[in-house]
Every structure is written in structure tokens, then in C-alpha cells.
Short mmCIF file of C-alpha atoms and ligand atoms in Angstrom, two decimals:
data_model
loop_
_atom_site.label_atom_id
_atom_site.label_comp_id
_atom_site.label_asym_id
_atom_site.label_seq_id
_atom_site.Cartn_x
_atom_site.Cartn_y
_atom_site.Cartn_z
CA MET A 3 -33.67 -35.62 144.40
CA PRO A 4 -32.98 -35.96 140.66
CA ILE A 5 -32.90 -39.45 139.21
CA CYS A 6 -29.19 -40.00 138.72
CA HIS A 7 -29.03 -43.69 137.81
CA ASP A 8 -29.99 -45.06 134.41
CA PHE A 9 -30.79 -48.78 134.68
CA HIS A 10 -31.74 -49.69 131.14
CA LEU A 11 -29.30 -49.02 128.31
CA HIS A 12 -27.62 -50.81 125.46
CA SER A 13 -24.27 -50.67 123.70
CA SER A 14 -22.72 -52.51 120.77
CA PHE A 15 -22.94 -55.74 122.78
CA SER A 16 -26.61 -55.60 121.71
CA ALA A 17 -27.47 -56.41 118.10
CA ASP A 18 -29.43 -53.16 117.64
CA SER A 19 -26.85 -50.69 118.94
CA ASP A 20 -23.59 -49.38 117.50
CA ALA A 21 -22.57 -47.41 120.56
CA ALA A 22 -19.19 -48.21 122.07
CA PRO A 23 -19.68 -48.99 125.77
CA ALA A 24 -17.16 -46.29 126.71
CA SER A 25 -19.15 -43.70 124.73
CA MET A 26 -22.21 -44.49 126.85
CA ILE A 27 -20.18 -44.07 130.02
CA GLU A 28 -18.60 -40.80 128.87
CA ARG A 29 -22.05 -39.39 128.20
CA ALA A 30 -23.39 -40.59 131.55
CA VAL A 31 -20.46 -38.95 133.34
CA ALA A 32 -21.02 -35.73 131.37
CA LEU A 33 -24.69 -35.77 132.44
CA GLY A 34 -23.61 -36.07 136.05
CA LEU A 35 -25.17 -39.50 136.61
CA ASN A 36 -23.98 -41.41 139.68
CA GLY A 37 -24.74 -44.83 138.28
CA MET A 38 -25.62 -46.72 135.13
CA CYS A 39 -26.19 -50.34 134.28
CA PHE A 40 -25.63 -51.93 130.89
CA THR A 41 -28.60 -54.17 130.15
CA GLU A 42 -27.72 -55.87 126.89
CA HIS A 43 -30.22 -57.86 124.87
CA LEU A 44 -30.38 -61.61 124.85
CA ASP A 45 -33.31 -63.14 122.98
CA LEU A 46 -33.56 -66.62 121.53
CA ASP A 47 -35.43 -67.77 118.41
CA CYS A 48 -35.40 -64.27 116.95
CA PRO A 49 -37.80 -63.78 114.03
CA PRO A 50 -35.95 -63.93 110.69
CA GLU A 51 -36.94 -60.36 109.69
CA GLY A 52 -34.81 -58.89 112.47
CA PRO A 53 -31.36 -59.16 113.97
CA ASP A 54 -30.20 -62.10 116.06
CA PHE A 55 -30.18 -60.77 119.61
CA ALA A 56 -27.39 -63.01 120.83
CA LEU A 57 -24.97 -61.81 123.50
CA ASP A 58 -21.29 -62.68 123.72
CA LEU A 59 -21.12 -63.20 127.47
CA ASP A 60 -17.45 -64.25 127.34
CA ALA A 61 -16.53 -60.84 125.98
CA TYR A 62 -19.16 -58.84 127.85
CA PHE A 63 -18.18 -59.47 131.47
CA PRO A 64 -14.43 -58.77 131.05
CA GLU A 65 -15.05 -55.63 129.01
CA ILE A 66 -17.51 -54.10 131.47
CA ASP A 67 -15.22 -55.11 134.36
CA ARG A 68 -12.38 -53.28 132.65
CA LEU A 69 -14.57 -50.18 132.27
CA LYS A 70 -15.70 -50.41 135.89
CA GLN A 71 -12.03 -50.13 136.87
CA ARG A 72 -11.27 -47.35 134.40
CA TYR A 73 -14.14 -45.16 135.63
CA ARG A 74 -13.88 -46.05 139.31
CA GLY A 75 -14.64 -42.99 141.42
CA GLN A 76 -16.46 -41.28 138.55
CA ILE A 77 -19.56 -43.43 138.14
CA ARG A 78 -20.93 -46.76 139.34
CA ILE A 79 -21.29 -49.16 136.43
CA GLY A 80 -23.32 -52.34 136.42
CA THR A 81 -23.23 -55.42 134.20
CA GLY A 82 -26.85 -56.25 133.53
CA LEU A 83 -29.02 -58.22 131.18
CA GLU A 84 -32.31 -57.68 129.39
CA PHE A 85 -33.57 -61.09 128.42
CA GLY A 86 -36.64 -61.83 126.36
CA MET A 87 -39.08 -64.06 128.21
CA GLN A 88 -40.56 -66.76 126.02
CA ARG A 89 -42.34 -69.91 127.11
CA PRO A 90 -39.90 -72.50 125.75
CA HIS A 91 -36.77 -70.91 127.23
CA ALA A 92 -37.55 -70.42 130.91
CA ALA A 93 -35.14 -73.11 132.14
CA TYR A 94 -32.32 -71.80 129.95
CA PHE A 95 -32.66 -68.18 131.06
CA GLN A 96 -33.17 -68.97 134.70
CA GLY A 97 -30.05 -71.13 134.66
CA LEU A 98 -28.15 -68.41 132.87
CA VAL A 99 -28.97 -65.63 135.33
CA ARG A 100 -28.09 -67.87 138.28
CA SER A 101 -24.76 -68.94 136.83
CA HIS A 102 -23.40 -65.52 135.79
CA PRO A 103 -22.46 -62.59 138.00
CA PHE A 104 -24.99 -60.06 136.72
CA ASP A 105 -25.64 -56.95 138.77
CA PHE A 106 -29.19 -56.58 137.52
CA VAL A 107 -31.63 -58.50 135.34
CA ILE A 108 -34.54 -57.11 133.34
CA GLY A 109 -37.17 -59.57 132.17
CA SER A 110 -38.92 -58.23 129.07
CA VAL A 111 -41.45 -59.65 126.65
CA HIS A 112 -40.38 -58.85 123.08
CA PHE A 113 -41.91 -61.70 121.05
CA ILE A 114 -45.29 -63.39 121.23
CA ASP A 115 -45.62 -66.82 119.58
CA GLY A 116 -42.25 -66.20 117.98
CA LYS A 117 -43.41 -62.96 116.33
CA ASP A 118 -42.10 -59.48 116.98
CA PRO A 119 -44.73 -56.68 117.25
CA TYR A 120 -42.05 -54.34 115.92
CA TYR A 121 -43.02 -55.60 112.44
CA PRO A 122 -46.47 -54.63 111.07
CA SER A 123 -47.22 -58.23 110.03
CA PHE A 124 -47.74 -58.97 113.73
CA PHE A 125 -51.03 -57.01 113.57
CA GLU A 126 -52.35 -58.55 110.36
CA LYS A 127 -54.24 -61.47 111.91
CA LYS A 128 -55.81 -59.81 114.94
CA SER A 129 -57.25 -56.49 115.92
CA GLU A 130 -55.05 -54.05 117.76
CA GLU A 131 -57.20 -54.49 120.87
CA GLU A 132 -56.82 -58.28 120.78
CA ALA A 133 -53.09 -57.99 120.19
CA TYR A 134 -52.63 -55.64 123.15
CA ALA A 135 -54.79 -57.77 125.46
CA ASP A 136 -52.95 -60.93 124.35
CA TYR A 137 -49.66 -59.24 125.13
CA PHE A 138 -50.66 -58.50 128.73
CA ARG A 139 -52.04 -62.02 129.17
CA GLU A 140 -48.81 -63.47 127.84
CA VAL A 141 -46.75 -61.33 130.22
CA ARG A 142 -48.80 -62.62 133.14
CA ALA A 143 -48.42 -66.24 132.02
CA LEU A 144 -44.66 -65.85 131.59
CA LEU A 145 -44.23 -64.47 135.10
CA ASP A 146 -45.16 -67.89 136.48
CA LEU A 147 -42.35 -69.47 134.45
CA TYR A 148 -39.70 -66.89 135.36
CA PRO A 149 -39.25 -66.42 139.10
CA ASP A 150 -35.72 -65.03 138.76
CA PHE A 151 -35.43 -61.47 137.46
CA ASP A 152 -35.26 -58.05 139.13
CA THR A 153 -37.61 -55.83 137.16
CA LEU A 154 -40.28 -56.27 134.50
CA GLY A 155 -39.16 -54.30 131.43
CA HIS A 156 -41.39 -51.82 129.60
CA LEU A 157 -44.80 -53.31 130.34
CA ASP A 158 -47.16 -52.03 127.58
CA TYR A 159 -44.26 -51.68 125.14
CA ILE A 160 -46.48 -53.22 122.48
CA VAL A 161 -48.36 -49.90 122.18
CA ARG A 162 -45.24 -48.40 120.60
CA TYR A 163 -45.86 -50.59 117.56
CA GLY A 164 -49.65 -50.97 117.11
CA PRO A 165 -51.23 -49.41 114.02
CA ASN A 166 -52.67 -46.64 116.20
CA GLN A 167 -49.95 -46.78 118.84
CA ASN A 168 -51.52 -45.55 122.10
CA ARG A 169 -54.34 -43.49 120.59
CA PHE A 170 -57.02 -45.90 121.78
CA TYR A 171 -55.02 -47.41 124.61
CA SER A 172 -55.67 -46.68 128.26
CA TYR A 173 -55.15 -48.49 131.52
CA ALA A 174 -58.92 -48.57 132.05
CA ARG A 175 -59.53 -50.40 128.79
CA TYR A 176 -57.09 -53.18 129.68
CA ALA A 177 -57.48 -53.16 133.47
CA ASP A 178 -58.64 -56.79 133.58
CA VAL A 179 -55.42 -58.01 131.95
CA ILE A 180 -53.01 -55.45 133.45
CA ASP A 181 -54.05 -55.81 137.10
CA PRO A 182 -52.99 -59.47 137.34
CA VAL A 183 -49.50 -58.49 136.14
CA LEU A 184 -49.20 -55.71 138.71
CA ARG A 185 -50.52 -57.89 141.52
CA HIS A 186 -48.04 -60.62 140.69
CA LEU A 187 -45.09 -58.22 140.81
CA ILE A 188 -46.23 -56.80 144.14
CA SER A 189 -46.82 -60.17 145.77
CA HIS A 190 -43.45 -61.48 144.55
CA GLY A 191 -41.37 -58.42 145.51
CA LYS A 192 -40.40 -57.63 141.92
CA CYS A 193 -39.84 -54.15 140.52
CA LEU A 194 -41.82 -52.55 137.75
CA GLU A 195 -39.68 -50.65 135.28
CA VAL A 196 -40.44 -47.06 134.27
CA ASN A 197 -38.99 -46.89 130.76
CA SER A 198 -38.68 -43.38 129.34
CA ALA A 199 -38.27 -44.49 125.72
CA GLY A 200 -42.01 -44.06 125.16
CA LEU A 201 -41.42 -40.32 125.57
CA LYS A 202 -38.65 -40.53 122.98
CA TYR A 203 -40.97 -42.37 120.56
CA GLY A 204 -43.54 -39.58 120.83
CA LEU A 205 -46.17 -41.54 122.79
CA GLY A 206 -46.33 -38.76 125.38
CA GLU A 207 -46.11 -41.52 127.99
CA THR A 208 -43.54 -43.70 129.62
CA ASN A 209 -43.85 -47.49 129.35
CA PRO A 210 -45.89 -48.36 131.24
CA ALA A 211 -48.16 -45.34 130.99
CA ARG A 212 -48.85 -43.02 133.89
CA ASP A 213 -52.26 -44.54 134.70
CA VAL A 214 -50.71 -48.01 134.94
CA LEU A 215 -48.17 -46.64 137.41
CA ARG A 216 -50.97 -44.95 139.33
CA ARG A 217 -52.77 -48.30 139.59
CA TYR A 218 -49.57 -50.07 140.68
CA ARG A 219 -49.21 -47.53 143.51
CA GLU A 220 -52.88 -47.91 144.44
CA LEU A 221 -52.43 -51.69 144.73
CA GLY A 222 -49.49 -51.13 147.08
CA GLY A 223 -46.64 -51.26 144.53
CA GLU A 224 -43.57 -49.33 145.59
CA LEU A 225 -40.64 -50.94 143.80
CA LEU A 226 -39.63 -49.17 140.61
CA THR A 227 -36.55 -49.14 138.44
CA VAL A 228 -35.95 -46.30 136.00
CA GLY A 229 -34.25 -46.56 132.63
CA SER A 230 -34.01 -44.75 129.32
CA ASP A 231 -33.55 -47.84 127.13
CA ALA A 232 -30.93 -45.76 125.30
CA HIS A 233 -29.22 -47.41 122.35
CA ALA A 234 -27.06 -44.33 121.71
CA PRO A 235 -25.32 -41.89 124.07
CA GLU A 236 -27.61 -38.95 123.30
CA HIS A 237 -30.62 -40.84 124.64
CA LEU A 238 -29.21 -41.65 128.07
CA ALA A 239 -31.38 -40.49 130.99
CA TYR A 240 -33.97 -39.39 128.43
CA ASP A 241 -36.55 -37.02 129.99
CA PHE A 242 -35.64 -38.12 133.52
CA PRO A 243 -36.87 -34.78 134.98
CA VAL A 244 -40.30 -35.51 133.41
CA VAL A 245 -40.25 -39.01 134.91
CA LEU A 246 -39.28 -37.62 138.31
CA ASN A 247 -42.17 -35.15 138.36
CA MET A 248 -44.62 -37.83 137.30
CA LEU A 249 -43.45 -40.27 139.97
CA LEU A 250 -43.62 -37.63 142.71
CA ASP A 251 -47.13 -36.69 141.55
CA LEU A 252 -48.12 -40.34 141.78
CA ASP A 253 -46.81 -40.49 145.36
CA PHE A 254 -43.78 -42.67 144.73
CA HIS A 255 -40.87 -41.84 147.02
CA TYR A 256 -38.11 -44.19 145.96
CA TYR A 257 -36.58 -45.86 142.98
CA THR A 258 -34.43 -48.96 143.12
CA VAL A 259 -30.94 -49.69 141.85
CA PHE A 260 -29.10 -53.00 141.96
CA SER A 261 -25.57 -54.23 142.50
CA GLU A 262 -24.76 -57.95 142.44
CA ARG A 263 -28.54 -58.48 142.31
CA ASN A 264 -29.00 -56.67 145.65
CA ALA A 265 -31.57 -53.89 145.71
CA GLU A 266 -30.94 -50.42 147.12
CA MET A 267 -33.75 -47.89 147.44
CA LEU A 268 -32.87 -44.31 146.55
CA ARG A 269 -34.98 -41.29 147.44
CA LEU A 270 -36.79 -39.50 144.62
ZN1 ZN B 315 -36.77 -54.34 125.51
ZN1 ZN B 316 -33.85 -52.48 126.10
#
């Protein structure tokens, strides 16, 4: 079956997107998707070089509710969140996700020690290899602080921004720091996200890369969510047929969608 739900996308509720929410929905309907979930950014202590990834929750829920009504019968729409896991803010975020009626919650790691790998200065003080390994170690440490989320967003996303991107990156090279992350997700019943934006950025790989997904499967991992991380309508469901073929090749049979934080497995 084609993948017909996109569970990672942004609109103008996120600081780095100008897309009207309705424009994202119109595009999803035109693509024939059955479901989509807005997963707007919320990060605290954003580095001063970049935007402030705040989220106006008081406006967000009513607006997406209104759109859910308007497009009822055409497409299932979710109100989700992509929050940035950081050590000092675990209590805040875990309280937030429990006290708001999100359909779906992505936990992502965007900043390490308050710095964003998106900016080249992040790589000035350490080698690319150290930076990548530190990223995976930090993800693993954060998982202990954040029991409440549905899927781990774009594991290995840091390779989008390294000086050599993924030229010298492989699962095998970082197996000792990636395996603990995968094992934690599996033992805690969390999903691993397959984020197709890596294909859009020319990495030739999803995030995480194919060999990481292969290892997840080998360790017994079955729970996946799939998202494009689109910030504009034209990137919705980006390369989903490529993702589908890869997942079938890797012997995955289902992907997972969420409504009111309840998981539903859909056949690939
Ligand atoms: Zn992200
Ligand atoms: Zn995102």
C-alpha cells in the first residue's frame, strides 16, 4: 500500500515556515493523502543566530480544529508537536504534552549545549566525528529524561549539517552510540521516525539512514512513523514512494499514525 499519511510537517505556526496551514492541507488533498499531522516547532533557549521557535498554542489548537471541521471527510488532520529535547527543560515539556490535547508528539534533538548544528560554528571546536558521536550520546541521555513522546524525530539529522555531511558517515562507524538509542526505543515501545527530508537535502538517504533502519529491524524494532518534514506545500510526502520501497526491502510491514496520542498501525 502507498504511504498516504504524512506525520511531520510545518506551517506558519513554526518560526521557519511561511506556509498557511490551509495551503498544506490543500496540497495534501491534491496528493491524495488520507491523513496528515501538523507538527509545529517548539524549542526553548534558541541560539541567538536563529529564529525563536516559540509556538502560540492558544492560537494553534483552535485554528487546526477549525480546519479539521472544514476538511472533514476529505482528509484526517492531526494537531501535533515537534519539541526540542534539551536537558534543562524536561519537566516543562513533559508537563506541556500531558496538559494539551495533542494528537501526536515528536521528540527531536535540535540543539546540543545550547548550540545549533545548523550553523557552521557548531563544528569549529570539535571534529565532525566527535560532533556526530556526541549527538547520538546526547540523544540517548535525553531519552531517560523524556518518557512522554510518540516518535523520535530525525535521528542522525546532524549529518545534514556537518562539513562533509554524510560522506564519511555510516551506521557501522557509529554503531556503539546508535545501538543504545535504538534499544531504548524498542524496550520503551516508542516509534522511530523515518524523515524523508534527507532525500530533499541531497543526502541520498532518509534520516535516519537506511542502515540504521536495517539495524533497528534486526534488533526487533517495528514501530515507525513517516514524515516529510515539509515546511512548504511542495515538499509534502516528499519521495514517499522511495521510502516505501526501502521499508519493504528492509522487511518492515507497517507504519504508525496517531490520533489523540493513540497509535494505529497501517499496512505498508
Ligand atoms: Zn526537527
Ligand atoms: Zn520538523
